[in-house]
Amino acid sequence: MTTTEATARARTAVRPTGVERSFGADELIVSKTDRRGVITYANDVFLRVGAYSLDEVIGQPHNLIRHPEMPRAVFHLLWDTISRGHELFAYINNLAADGAHYWVLAHVTPSVDERGTIVGYHSNRRRPSPAPWPRSAPSTRPCSPRSAGTPPPRPPSPPPPSSWTGWWPRRPPATRT
């Protein structure tokens, strides 16, 4: 496959199939990107689990593997956190080139030069431990009300200050007089 063909395949929209893929508990998926999130390195586990060739991912945006049912807010939080120089751990559902999906526990960190300037990002992904909640195959329904075009539900209003005793999970600190 030529580089041009690989780029064209990588940019073609992938439809989720509902097939869940996994990888070994002792394996790490590793990738590196530049400051804009363009992939500069992907290890063999990334390529095998994601069903991509190296030519298909190098030079592509990392959101190439973003599953459409992952809430956008997760990635806003991720970029906000790592661009400020902090690390982030998150459970992420990724999408392979063949439409399969795979869950990871991602650890994303900024890569810095000798002056401490962020020059890119590094991500290690592990197979998550079995979740304490039931996990099902991705559905065809939207993940959140916002993605369905309806406004999100309003959070409940806090009770008035006079009823905080018993409602608040712990007592507010005592005030000095």
JSON list of C-alpha atoms in Angstrom, two decimals:
[
{"chain": "A", "resi": 1, "resn": "MET", "atom": "CA", "xyz": [0.00, 0.00, 0.00]},
{"chain": "A", "resi": 2, "resn": "THR", "atom": "CA", "xyz": [1.42, 3.40, -0.96]},
{"chain": "A", "resi": 3, "resn": "THR", "atom": "CA", "xyz": [1.55, 6.31, 1.48]},
{"chain": "A", "resi": 4, "resn": "THR", "atom": "CA", "xyz": [-1.20, 8.07, -0.48]},
{"chain": "A", "resi": 5, "resn": "GLU", "atom": "CA", "xyz": [-3.45, 4.99, -0.32]},
{"chain": "A", "resi": 6, "resn": "ALA", "atom": "CA", "xyz": [-2.74, 4.60, 3.40]},
{"chain": "A", "resi": 7, "resn": "THR", "atom": "CA", "xyz": [-3.63, 8.24, 4.07]},
{"chain": "A", "resi": 8, "resn": "ALA", "atom": "CA", "xyz": [-6.86, 7.90, 2.09]},
{"chain": "A", "resi": 9, "resn": "ARG", "atom": "CA", "xyz": [-7.87, 4.75, 4.02]},
{"chain": "A", "resi": 10, "resn": "ALA", "atom": "CA", "xyz": [-6.99, 6.37, 7.36]},
{"chain": "A", "resi": 11, "resn": "ARG", "atom": "CA", "xyz": [-9.17, 9.40, 6.64]},
{"chain": "A", "resi": 12, "resn": "THR", "atom": "CA", "xyz": [-12.17, 7.34, 5.49]},
{"chain": "A", "resi": 13, "resn": "ALA", "atom": "CA", "xyz": [-14.97, 7.36, 8.07]},
{"chain": "A", "resi": 14, "resn": "VAL", "atom": "CA", "xyz": [-15.10, 4.09, 9.98]},
{"chain": "A", "resi": 15, "resn": "ARG", "atom": "CA", "xyz": [-18.46, 2.76, 11.13]},
{"chain": "A", "resi": 16, "resn": "PRO", "atom": "CA", "xyz": [-18.57, 0.95, 14.48]},
{"chain": "A", "resi": 17, "resn": "THR", "atom": "CA", "xyz": [-19.47, -2.72, 14.14]},
{"chain": "A", "resi": 18, "resn": "GLY", "atom": "CA", "xyz": [-20.21, -3.40, 17.81]},
{"chain": "A", "resi": 19, "resn": "VAL", "atom": "CA", "xyz": [-17.42, -5.99, 17.97]},
{"chain": "A", "resi": 20, "resn": "GLU", "atom": "CA", "xyz": [-15.28, -5.53, 21.07]},
{"chain": "A", "resi": 21, "resn": "ARG", "atom": "CA", "xyz": [-11.58, -6.26, 20.81]},
{"chain": "A", "resi": 22, "resn": "SER", "atom": "CA", "xyz": [-9.12, -6.69, 23.65]},
{"chain": "A", "resi": 23, "resn": "PHE", "atom": "CA", "xyz": [-5.40, -7.07, 24.13]},
{"chain": "A", "resi": 24, "resn": "GLY", "atom": "CA", "xyz": [-3.12, -8.72, 26.66]},
{"chain": "A", "resi": 25, "resn": "ALA", "atom": "CA", "xyz": [-2.97, -7.53, 30.26]},
{"chain": "A", "resi": 26, "resn": "ASP", "atom": "CA", "xyz": [0.82, -7.39, 29.87]},
{"chain": "A", "resi": 27, "resn": "GLU", "atom": "CA", "xyz": [0.68, -5.28, 26.68]},
{"chain": "A", "resi": 28, "resn": "LEU", "atom": "CA", "xyz": [0.89, -1.50, 26.38]},
{"chain": "A", "resi": 29, "resn": "ILE", "atom": "CA", "xyz": [-0.47, 0.57, 23.53]},
{"chain": "A", "resi": 30, "resn": "VAL", "atom": "CA", "xyz": [1.95, 3.46, 23.04]},
{"chain": "A", "resi": 31, "resn": "SER", "atom": "CA", "xyz": [1.73, 6.51, 20.83]},
{"chain": "A", "resi": 32, "resn": "LYS", "atom": "CA", "xyz": [3.35, 9.92, 20.64]},
{"chain": "A", "resi": 33, "resn": "THR", "atom": "CA", "xyz": [2.06, 13.08, 19.01]},
{"chain": "A", "resi": 34, "resn": "ASP", "atom": "CA", "xyz": [3.27, 16.56, 18.29]},
{"chain": "A", "resi": 35, "resn": "ARG", "atom": "CA", "xyz": [1.69, 19.57, 20.05]},
{"chain": "A", "resi": 36, "resn": "ARG", "atom": "CA", "xyz": [-1.24, 19.54, 17.60]},
{"chain": "A", "resi": 37, "resn": "GLY", "atom": "CA", "xyz": [-2.08, 15.87, 18.25]},
{"chain": "A", "resi": 38, "resn": "VAL", "atom": "CA", "xyz": [-0.59, 14.53, 15.01]},
{"chain": "A", "resi": 39, "resn": "ILE", "atom": "CA", "xyz": [0.79, 11.00, 15.47]},
{"chain": "A", "resi": 40, "resn": "THR", "atom": "CA", "xyz": [4.59, 10.80, 15.30]},
{"chain": "A", "resi": 41, "resn": "TYR", "atom": "CA", "xyz": [5.02, 7.30, 16.80]},
{"chain": "A", "resi": 42, "resn": "ALA", "atom": "CA", "xyz": [2.85, 4.21, 17.28]},
{"chain": "A", "resi": 43, "resn": "ASN", "atom": "CA", "xyz": [4.03, 0.88, 18.63]},
{"chain": "A", "resi": 44, "resn": "ASP", "atom": "CA", "xyz": [3.16, -2.54, 17.22]},
{"chain": "A", "resi": 45, "resn": "VAL", "atom": "CA", "xyz": [0.37, -3.11, 19.77]},
{"chain": "A", "resi": 46, "resn": "PHE", "atom": "CA", "xyz": [-1.31, 0.18, 18.72]},
{"chain": "A", "resi": 47, "resn": "LEU", "atom": "CA", "xyz": [-1.16, -0.96, 15.09]},
{"chain": "A", "resi": 48, "resn": "ARG", "atom": "CA", "xyz": [-2.36, -4.52, 15.75]},
{"chain": "A", "resi": 49, "resn": "VAL", "atom": "CA", "xyz": [-5.25, -3.63, 18.06]},
{"chain": "A", "resi": 50, "resn": "GLY", "atom": "CA", "xyz": [-6.26, -0.63, 15.93]},
{"chain": "A", "resi": 51, "resn": "ALA", "atom": "CA", "xyz": [-6.00, -2.65, 12.68]},
{"chain": "A", "resi": 52, "resn": "TYR", "atom": "CA", "xyz": [-3.81, 0.00, 11.06]},
{"chain": "A", "resi": 53, "resn": "SER", "atom": "CA", "xyz": [-0.46, -0.05, 9.30]},
{"chain": "A", "resi": 54, "resn": "LEU", "atom": "CA", "xyz": [2.26, 2.37, 10.38]},
{"chain": "A", "resi": 55, "resn": "ASP", "atom": "CA", "xyz": [1.86, 4.33, 7.12]},
{"chain": "A", "resi": 56, "resn": "GLU", "atom": "CA", "xyz": [-1.83, 4.82, 7.89]},
{"chain": "A", "resi": 57, "resn": "VAL", "atom": "CA", "xyz": [-1.29, 6.49, 11.27]},
{"chain": "A", "resi": 58, "resn": "ILE", "atom": "CA", "xyz": [1.95, 8.47, 11.08]},
{"chain": "A", "resi": 59, "resn": "GLY", "atom": "CA", "xyz": [1.09, 12.06, 10.21]},
{"chain": "A", "resi": 60, "resn": "GLN", "atom": "CA", "xyz": [-2.61, 11.59, 11.03]},
{"chain": "A", "resi": 61, "resn": "PRO", "atom": "CA", "xyz": [-4.48, 13.30, 13.88]},
{"chain": "A", "resi": 62, "resn": "HIS", "atom": "CA", "xyz": [-4.76, 11.09, 16.97]},
{"chain": "A", "resi": 63, "resn": "ASN", "atom": "CA", "xyz": [-8.55, 11.46, 16.89]},
{"chain": "A", "resi": 64, "resn": "LEU", "atom": "CA", "xyz": [-8.34, 8.95, 14.03]},
{"chain": "A", "resi": 65, "resn": "ILE", "atom": "CA", "xyz": [-9.16, 6.32, 16.68]},
{"chain": "A", "resi": 66, "resn": "ARG", "atom": "CA", "xyz": [-11.91, 8.31, 18.43]},
{"chain": "A", "resi": 67, "resn": "HIS", "atom": "CA", "xyz": [-15.08, 6.27, 18.86]},
{"chain": "A", "resi": 68, "resn": "PRO", "atom": "CA", "xyz": [-18.12, 8.40, 17.90]},
{"chain": "A", "resi": 69, "resn": "GLU", "atom": "CA", "xyz": [-19.92, 7.46, 21.14]},
{"chain": "A", "resi": 70, "resn": "MET", "atom": "CA", "xyz": [-17.16, 8.86, 23.37]},
{"chain": "A", "resi": 71, "resn": "PRO", "atom": "CA", "xyz": [-18.39, 12.16, 24.80]},
{"chain": "A", "resi": 72, "resn": "ARG", "atom": "CA", "xyz": [-16.51, 15.14, 23.39]},
{"chain": "A", "resi": 73, "resn": "ALA", "atom": "CA", "xyz": [-16.21, 16.54, 26.91]},
{"chain": "A", "resi": 74, "resn": "VAL", "atom": "CA", "xyz": [-13.70, 13.80, 27.75]},
{"chain": "A", "resi": 75, "resn": "PHE", "atom": "CA", "xyz": [-11.37, 15.06, 25.05]},
{"chain": "A", "resi": 76, "resn": "HIS", "atom": "CA", "xyz": [-11.89, 18.71, 25.99]},
{"chain": "A", "resi": 77, "resn": "LEU", "atom": "CA", "xyz": [-10.85, 17.79, 29.53]},
{"chain": "A", "resi": 78, "resn": "LEU", "atom": "CA", "xyz": [-7.90, 15.78, 28.22]},
{"chain": "A", "resi": 79, "resn": "TRP", "atom": "CA", "xyz": [-6.56, 18.60, 26.01]},
{"chain": "A", "resi": 80, "resn": "ASP", "atom": "CA", "xyz": [-7.17, 21.24, 28.67]},
{"chain": "A", "resi": 81, "resn": "THR", "atom": "CA", "xyz": [-5.27, 19.16, 31.24]},
{"chain": "A", "resi": 82, "resn": "ILE", "atom": "CA", "xyz": [-2.27, 18.08, 29.18]},
{"chain": "A", "resi": 83, "resn": "SER", "atom": "CA", "xyz": [-1.80, 21.43, 27.45]},
{"chain": "A", "resi": 84, "resn": "ARG", "atom": "CA", "xyz": [-1.32, 22.95, 30.94]},
{"chain": "A", "resi": 85, "resn": "GLY", "atom": "CA", "xyz": [1.47, 20.46, 31.58]},
{"chain": "A", "resi": 86, "resn": "HIS", "atom": "CA", "xyz": [-0.45, 17.95, 33.71]},
{"chain": "A", "resi": 87, "resn": "GLU", "atom": "CA", "xyz": [-0.93, 14.23, 33.23]},
{"chain": "A", "resi": 88, "resn": "LEU", "atom": "CA", "xyz": [-4.32, 12.60, 32.84]},
{"chain": "A", "resi": 89, "resn": "PHE", "atom": "CA", "xyz": [-5.73, 9.11, 33.37]},
{"chain": "A", "resi": 90, "resn": "ALA", "atom": "CA", "xyz": [-9.01, 8.25, 31.62]},
{"chain": "A", "resi": 91, "resn": "TYR", "atom": "CA", "xyz": [-11.04, 5.29, 30.44]},
{"chain": "A", "resi": 92, "resn": "ILE", "atom": "CA", "xyz": [-11.41, 5.65, 26.69]},
{"chain": "A", "resi": 93, "resn": "ASN", "atom": "CA", "xyz": [-13.31, 3.64, 24.09]},
{"chain": "A", "resi": 94, "resn": "ASN", "atom": "CA", "xyz": [-11.30, 3.65, 20.86]},
{"chain": "A", "resi": 95, "resn": "LEU", "atom": "CA", "xyz": [-12.35, 2.68, 17.34]},
{"chain": "A", "resi": 96, "resn": "ALA", "atom": "CA", "xyz": [-10.22, 0.39, 15.16]},
{"chain": "A", "resi": 97, "resn": "ALA", "atom": "CA", "xyz": [-9.88, 0.75, 11.39]},
{"chain": "A", "resi": 98, "resn": "ASP", "atom": "CA", "xyz": [-12.13, -2.28, 10.87]},
{"chain": "A", "resi": 99, "resn": "GLY", "atom": "CA", "xyz": [-14.94, -0.88, 13.06]},
{"chain": "A", "resi": 100, "resn": "ALA", "atom": "CA", "xyz": [-14.18, -2.90, 16.20]},
{"chain": "A", "resi": 101, "resn": "HIS", "atom": "CA", "xyz": [-13.86, -1.00, 19.46]},
{"chain": "A", "resi": 102, "resn": "TYR", "atom": "CA", "xyz": [-11.51, -1.46, 22.39]},
{"chain": "A", "resi": 103, "resn": "TRP", "atom": "CA", "xyz": [-11.47, 0.02, 25.89]},
{"chain": "A", "resi": 104, "resn": "VAL", "atom": "CA", "xyz": [-8.26, 1.37, 27.38]},
{"chain": "A", "resi": 105, "resn": "LEU", "atom": "CA", "xyz": [-7.09, 3.04, 30.55]},
{"chain": "A", "resi": 106, "resn": "ALA", "atom": "CA", "xyz": [-5.06, 5.87, 29.04]},
{"chain": "A", "resi": 107, "resn": "HIS", "atom": "CA", "xyz": [-2.25, 7.72, 30.78]},
{"chain": "A", "resi": 108, "resn": "VAL", "atom": "CA", "xyz": [-1.44, 10.82, 28.75]},
{"chain": "A", "resi": 109, "resn": "THR", "atom": "CA", "xyz": [1.49, 13.09, 29.62]},
{"chain": "A", "resi": 110, "resn": "PRO", "atom": "CA", "xyz": [3.14, 16.08, 28.00]},
{"chain": "A", "resi": 111, "resn": "SER", "atom": "CA", "xyz": [6.62, 15.57, 26.54]},
{"chain": "A", "resi": 112, "resn": "VAL", "atom": "CA", "xyz": [8.93, 18.48, 27.34]},
{"chain": "A", "resi": 113, "resn": "ASP", "atom": "CA", "xyz": [12.29, 19.67, 26.07]},
{"chain": "A", "resi": 114, "resn": "GLU", "atom": "CA", "xyz": [15.27, 20.62, 28.24]},
{"chain": "A", "resi": 115, "resn": "ARG", "atom": "CA", "xyz": [13.71, 24.05, 28.96]},
{"chain": "A", "resi": 116, "resn": "GLY", "atom": "CA", "xyz": [10.42, 22.50, 30.10]},
{"chain": "A", "resi": 117, "resn": "THR", "atom": "CA", "xyz": [8.51, 23.58, 26.99]},
{"chain": "A", "resi": 118, "resn": "ILE", "atom": "CA", "xyz": [5.84, 21.14, 25.82]},
{"chain": "A", "resi": 119, "resn": "VAL", "atom": "CA", "xyz": [6.93, 19.65, 22.50]},
{"chain": "A", "resi": 120, "resn": "GLY", "atom": "CA", "xyz": [4.33, 16.88, 22.20]},
{"chain": "A", "resi": 121, "resn": "TYR", "atom": "CA", "xyz": [2.41, 14.25, 24.10]},
{"chain": "A", "resi": 122, "resn": "HIS", "atom": "CA", "xyz": [2.96, 10.63, 25.07]},
{"chain": "A", "resi": 123, "resn": "SER", "atom": "CA", "xyz": [0.20, 8.11, 25.77]},
{"chain": "A", "resi": 124, "resn": "ASN", "atom": "CA", "xyz": [0.42, 4.66, 27.34]},
{"chain": "A", "resi": 125, "resn": "ARG", "atom": "CA", "xyz": [-2.75, 2.62, 27.31]},
{"chain": "A", "resi": 126, "resn": "ARG", "atom": "CA", "xyz": [-3.44, -0.52, 29.31]},
{"chain": "A", "resi": 127, "resn": "ARG", "atom": "CA", "xyz": [-6.29, -2.96, 29.16]},
{"chain": "A", "resi": 128, "resn": "PRO", "atom": "CA", "xyz": [-8.63, -1.84, 31.94]},
{"chain": "A", "resi": 129, "resn": "SER", "atom": "CA", "xyz": [-9.56, -4.17, 34.77]},
{"chain": "A", "resi": 130, "resn": "PRO", "atom": "CA", "xyz": [-13.03, -5.61, 34.48]},
{"chain": "A", "resi": 131, "resn": "ALA", "atom": "CA", "xyz": [-15.39, -2.75, 35.22]},
{"chain": "A", "resi": 132, "resn": "PRO", "atom": "CA", "xyz": [-17.59, -2.82, 38.30]},
{"chain": "A", "resi": 133, "resn": "TRP", "atom": "CA", "xyz": [-20.56, -1.85, 36.10]},
{"chain": "A", "resi": 134, "resn": "PRO", "atom": "CA", "xyz": [-22.06, -3.92, 33.28]},
{"chain": "A", "resi": 135, "resn": "ARG", "atom": "CA", "xyz": [-20.44, -3.13, 29.97]},
{"chain": "A", "resi": 136, "resn": "SER", "atom": "CA", "xyz": [-22.39, -3.61, 26.79]},
{"chain": "A", "resi": 137, "resn": "ALA", "atom": "CA", "xyz": [-21.58, -3.22, 23.16]},
{"chain": "A", "resi": 138, "resn": "PRO", "atom": "CA", "xyz": [-21.92, 0.30, 21.79]},
{"chain": "A", "resi": 139, "resn": "SER", "atom": "CA", "xyz": [-25.44, 1.13, 20.77]},
{"chain": "A", "resi": 140, "resn": "THR", "atom": "CA", "xyz": [-26.77, 3.17, 17.93]},
{"chain": "A", "resi": 141, "resn": "ARG", "atom": "CA", "xyz": [-28.39, 5.68, 20.26]},
{"chain": "A", "resi": 142, "resn": "PRO", "atom": "CA", "xyz": [-26.55, 8.85, 21.25]},
{"chain": "A", "resi": 143, "resn": "CYS", "atom": "CA", "xyz": [-24.41, 8.74, 24.35]},
{"chain": "A", "resi": 144, "resn": "SER", "atom": "CA", "xyz": [-25.83, 11.88, 25.92]},
{"chain": "A", "resi": 145, "resn": "PRO", "atom": "CA", "xyz": [-28.88, 14.14, 25.59]},
{"chain": "A", "resi": 146, "resn": "ARG", "atom": "CA", "xyz": [-26.64, 16.90, 24.27]},
{"chain": "A", "resi": 147, "resn": "SER", "atom": "CA", "xyz": [-25.48, 14.75, 21.34]},
{"chain": "A", "resi": 148, "resn": "ALA", "atom": "CA", "xyz": [-29.14, 14.08, 20.53]},
{"chain": "A", "resi": 149, "resn": "GLY", "atom": "CA", "xyz": [-29.76, 17.80, 20.07]},
{"chain": "A", "resi": 150, "resn": "THR", "atom": "CA", "xyz": [-31.68, 18.34, 23.29]},
{"chain": "A", "resi": 151, "resn": "PRO", "atom": "CA", "xyz": [-30.39, 20.44, 26.14]},
{"chain": "A", "resi": 152, "resn": "PRO", "atom": "CA", "xyz": [-28.87, 18.55, 29.05]},
{"chain": "A", "resi": 153, "resn": "PRO", "atom": "CA", "xyz": [-31.04, 18.14, 32.13]},
{"chain": "A", "resi": 154, "resn": "ARG", "atom": "CA", "xyz": [-30.63, 20.81, 34.77]},
{"chain": "A", "resi": 155, "resn": "PRO", "atom": "CA", "xyz": [-28.91, 19.68, 37.95]},
{"chain": "A", "resi": 156, "resn": "PRO", "atom": "CA", "xyz": [-31.07, 19.82, 41.06]},
{"chain": "A", "resi": 157, "resn": "SER", "atom": "CA", "xyz": [-30.91, 23.06, 42.98]},
{"chain": "A", "resi": 158, "resn": "PRO", "atom": "CA", "xyz": [-29.23, 22.88, 46.36]},
{"chain": "A", "resi": 159, "resn": "PRO", "atom": "CA", "xyz": [-31.56, 23.15, 49.32]},
{"chain": "A", "resi": 160, "resn": "PRO", "atom": "CA", "xyz": [-31.80, 26.45, 51.14]},
{"chain": "A", "resi": 161, "resn": "PRO", "atom": "CA", "xyz": [-29.04, 27.11, 53.69]},
{"chain": "A", "resi": 162, "resn": "SER", "atom": "CA", "xyz": [-31.33, 26.40, 56.66]},
{"chain": "A", "resi": 163, "resn": "SER", "atom": "CA", "xyz": [-31.72, 22.76, 55.57]},
{"chain": "A", "resi": 164, "resn": "TRP", "atom": "CA", "xyz": [-28.06, 21.98, 54.96]},
{"chain": "A", "resi": 165, "resn": "THR", "atom": "CA", "xyz": [-27.79, 20.05, 58.19]},
{"chain": "A", "resi": 166, "resn": "GLY", "atom": "CA", "xyz": [-28.49, 16.43, 57.33]},
{"chain": "A", "resi": 167, "resn": "TRP", "atom": "CA", "xyz": [-28.38, 17.08, 53.59]},
{"chain": "A", "resi": 168, "resn": "TRP", "atom": "CA", "xyz": [-24.70, 17.93, 53.24]},
{"chain": "A", "resi": 169, "resn": "PRO", "atom": "CA", "xyz": [-22.51, 14.82, 53.29]},
{"chain": "A", "resi": 170, "resn": "ARG", "atom": "CA", "xyz": [-20.44, 16.28, 56.10]},
{"chain": "A", "resi": 171, "resn": "ARG", "atom": "CA", "xyz": [-20.91, 19.15, 58.45]},
{"chain": "A", "resi": 172, "resn": "PRO", "atom": "CA", "xyz": [-19.62, 22.54, 57.40]},
{"chain": "A", "resi": 173, "resn": "PRO", "atom": "CA", "xyz": [-16.67, 23.80, 59.47]},
{"chain": "A", "resi": 174, "resn": "ALA", "atom": "CA", "xyz": [-17.56, 25.62, 62.65]},
{"chain": "A", "resi": 175, "resn": "THR", "atom": "CA", "xyz": [-17.28, 29.38, 62.51]},
{"chain": "A", "resi": 176, "resn": "ARG", "atom": "CA", "xyz": [-15.53, 31.38, 65.17]},
{"chain": "A", "resi": 177, "resn": "THR", "atom": "CA", "xyz": [-17.37, 34.21, 66.88]}
]
